[in-house]
């Protein structure tokens, strides 16, 4: 069984990162994702670079969904971006709140992602597909799980079409969120965000900061494998493959891979899962 998948990229900030992306992009494109998404720094910090990468992909004939973040954004700025994206022929985008860089506060017209979704929907009409974020283990700033669900419902009511989740390593968290959505009238397709597990310390640190559980047995095993990068990658691939297999068996509509602008892990994962151009049918 094969399902659609999308791949998230970030706009490179320096020459080394551009070289890395240039090497990864043809390989990621060859996998045949449904679309690429391109992140947007909060406060517009990557605006030019996001637009540049979006244009590059669109001109290469690859479907692309730009992200847009609410924090620090003004109505005129968002309107101008929407016009530009419409002229490029884009049909989908991601609307996020973003996280305020330290020292930045108060600027901008949108307090929450739902405010941005409503504005985009009003400006762009019904054609545009708007994706929003959801959190299987809760957003770190949410007052309660119920408040988090209410925030997702507000994004649906404002006109979002689908939700892509923060990454997670525990399938039950995602399945619980899906059940909760069904109980509270949230009918948005819920697409799991998948971070291919390739290393220990950086992953553990970021997961901790974002309130994501790295299960103890996985952390212990990775720690135990230490500097054996081949063994770490193989174990990470096995864990991520199993997670995806379970989610596919549970009937998720698609997968969204956080590639970190690298091709190897996503390629290996697609191969194990038989996805896209790696699917036995396509070969
Ligand atoms: C798939 C994905 C892609 C992402 N891409 C980007 C990106 O490109 N750029 C970027 O800067 N960040 C990105 N992020 C990170 C995201 O911006 C942060 O997680 C941010 O902290 C929350 O964004 P949100 O859109 O979920 O915000 P919101 O939905 O606005 O929620 C933020 C917090 O406010 C609460 N809340 C919402 N509405 C209300 C309300 N009316 N009253 C009180 N509380 C409320 C929520 O419970 C939550 O705790 C991404 C996240 C995901 C999962």
CSV table of N, CA and C and ligand atoms in Angstrom, one decimal, residues 8 39-42 67 69 94-99 112-113 133 135 139 141-142 147-148 151 155 164-166 258, ligand 1:
chain,number,residue,atom,x,y,z
A,8,UNK,N,9.4,18.6,3.9
A,8,UNK,CA,9.6,20.0,4.3
A,8,UNK,C,11.1,20.3,4.2
A,39,UNK,N,9.8,26.3,5.0
A,39,UNK,CA,9.5,27.1,6.2
A,39,UNK,C,9.8,28.6,6.1
A,40,UNK,N,9.3,29.3,7.1
A,40,UNK,CA,9.3,30.7,7.1
A,40,UNK,C,9.7,31.2,8.5
A,41,UNK,N,10.8,31.9,8.6
A,41,UNK,CA,11.2,32.3,10.0
A,41,UNK,C,10.3,33.3,10.6
A,42,UNK,N,10.0,33.1,11.9
A,42,UNK,CA,9.1,34.0,12.6
A,42,UNK,C,9.6,35.4,12.5
A,67,UNK,N,5.4,28.2,3.8
A,67,UNK,CA,4.9,28.5,5.1
A,67,UNK,C,4.8,30.0,5.3
A,69,UNK,N,4.4,32.7,8.7
A,69,UNK,CA,4.1,32.7,10.2
A,69,UNK,C,3.5,34.1,10.6
A,94,UNK,N,1.1,26.9,4.2
A,94,UNK,CA,1.0,26.5,5.6
A,94,UNK,C,0.8,27.9,6.4
A,95,UNK,N,-0.1,27.9,7.3
A,95,UNK,CA,-0.2,29.1,8.2
A,95,UNK,C,0.1,28.8,9.6
A,96,UNK,N,1.1,29.4,10.1
A,96,UNK,CA,1.6,29.1,11.5
A,96,UNK,C,1.6,30.4,12.3
A,97,UNK,N,1.6,30.2,13.6
A,97,UNK,CA,1.8,31.4,14.5
A,97,UNK,C,3.3,31.8,14.5
A,98,UNK,N,4.2,30.8,14.6
A,98,UNK,CA,5.6,31.1,14.7
A,98,UNK,C,6.0,31.4,16.2
A,99,UNK,N,7.2,31.5,16.5
A,99,UNK,CA,7.7,31.8,17.8
A,99,UNK,C,8.5,33.1,17.8
A,112,UNK,N,-2.6,34.8,16.9
A,112,UNK,CA,-2.6,33.4,16.8
A,112,UNK,C,-2.7,32.9,15.3
A,113,UNK,N,-2.4,31.7,15.1
A,113,UNK,CA,-2.4,31.1,13.8
A,113,UNK,C,-3.9,31.3,13.2
A,133,UNK,N,-0.8,23.7,12.0
A,133,UNK,CA,0.0,22.8,12.8
A,133,UNK,C,-0.9,22.2,13.9
A,135,UNK,N,-0.5,19.3,17.5
A,135,UNK,CA,0.5,18.8,18.4
A,135,UNK,C,0.1,17.5,19.1
A,139,UNK,N,0.9,21.5,22.5
A,139,UNK,CA,1.8,22.6,22.3
A,139,UNK,C,2.4,23.1,23.6
A,141,UNK,N,3.1,25.7,25.1
A,141,UNK,CA,2.4,26.9,25.8
A,141,UNK,C,1.0,26.7,26.0
A,142,UNK,N,0.4,25.6,25.6
A,142,UNK,CA,-1.1,25.4,25.8
A,142,UNK,C,-1.4,25.3,27.3
A,147,UNK,N,-7.5,23.2,25.8
A,147,UNK,CA,-7.2,24.5,25.1
A,147,UNK,C,-6.5,24.3,23.8
A,148,UNK,N,-5.6,23.3,23.8
A,148,UNK,CA,-4.9,23.0,22.5
A,148,UNK,C,-5.9,22.5,21.4
A,151,UNK,N,-7.8,25.4,20.1
A,151,UNK,CA,-7.0,26.2,19.2
A,151,UNK,C,-7.0,25.6,17.8
A,155,UNK,N,-8.7,27.0,14.3
A,155,UNK,CA,-8.1,27.1,12.9
A,155,UNK,C,-8.9,26.5,11.9
A,164,UNK,N,-1.1,19.4,9.8
A,164,UNK,CA,0.1,18.6,9.8
A,164,UNK,C,0.7,18.7,11.2
A,165,UNK,N,1.1,17.5,11.8
A,165,UNK,CA,1.5,17.6,13.2
A,165,UNK,C,3.0,17.8,13.4
A,166,UNK,N,3.3,18.3,14.6
A,166,UNK,CA,4.6,18.3,15.1
A,166,UNK,C,5.1,16.8,15.0
A,258,UNK,N,10.0,15.8,7.8
A,258,UNK,CA,10.9,16.9,8.1
A,258,UNK,C,12.3,16.5,7.6
B,1,LIG,C1,4.2,21.2,10.6
B,1,LIG,C2,4.8,22.4,11.2
B,1,LIG,C3,5.4,23.4,10.5
B,1,LIG,C4,5.9,24.6,11.1
B,1,LIG,N1,6.6,25.5,10.3
B,1,LIG,C5,7.0,26.7,10.9
B,1,LIG,C6,7.6,27.7,10.1
B,1,LIG,O1,7.7,27.6,8.9
B,1,LIG,N2,7.9,28.9,10.7
B,1,LIG,C7,7.8,29.0,12.1
B,1,LIG,O2,8.2,30.1,12.6
B,1,LIG,N3,7.3,28.0,12.9
B,1,LIG,C8,6.9,26.9,12.3
B,1,LIG,N4,6.3,25.9,13.1
B,1,LIG,C9,6.3,26.1,14.6
B,1,LIG,C10,5.1,26.8,15.1
B,1,LIG,O3,5.1,28.2,14.6
B,1,LIG,C11,5.2,26.9,16.6
B,1,LIG,O4,5.0,25.6,17.1
B,1,LIG,C12,4.4,27.9,17.3
B,1,LIG,O5,4.8,27.9,18.7
B,1,LIG,C13,2.9,27.6,17.3
B,1,LIG,O6,2.4,27.8,16.1
B,1,LIG,P1,0.9,27.4,15.8
B,1,LIG,O7,0.6,27.7,14.4
B,1,LIG,O8,0.5,26.0,16.2
B,1,LIG,O9,0.1,28.5,16.7
B,1,LIG,P2,-1.3,28.6,17.4
B,1,LIG,O10,-2.3,27.6,16.7
B,1,LIG,O11,-1.7,30.0,17.3
B,1,LIG,O12,-1.1,28.1,18.9
B,1,LIG,C14,0.0,28.7,19.6
B,1,LIG,C15,-0.4,28.5,21.1
B,1,LIG,O13,-1.4,29.4,21.5
B,1,LIG,C16,-2.6,28.7,22.0
B,1,LIG,N5,-3.7,29.4,21.4
B,1,LIG,C17,-4.2,29.4,20.1
B,1,LIG,N6,-5.2,30.2,20.0
B,1,LIG,C18,-5.5,30.7,21.2
B,1,LIG,C19,-6.5,31.6,21.7
B,1,LIG,N7,-7.4,32.1,20.9
B,1,LIG,N8,-6.4,31.9,23.0
B,1,LIG,C20,-5.5,31.4,23.8
B,1,LIG,N9,-4.5,30.6,23.4
B,1,LIG,C21,-4.5,30.2,22.1
B,1,LIG,C22,-2.4,27.3,21.5
B,1,LIG,O14,-3.0,26.3,22.4
B,1,LIG,C23,-0.9,27.1,21.5
B,1,LIG,O15,-0.4,26.9,22.8
B,1,LIG,C24,5.8,24.7,12.5
B,1,LIG,C25,5.2,23.7,13.3
B,1,LIG,C26,4.7,22.6,12.6
B,1,LIG,C27,4.0,21.5,13.5
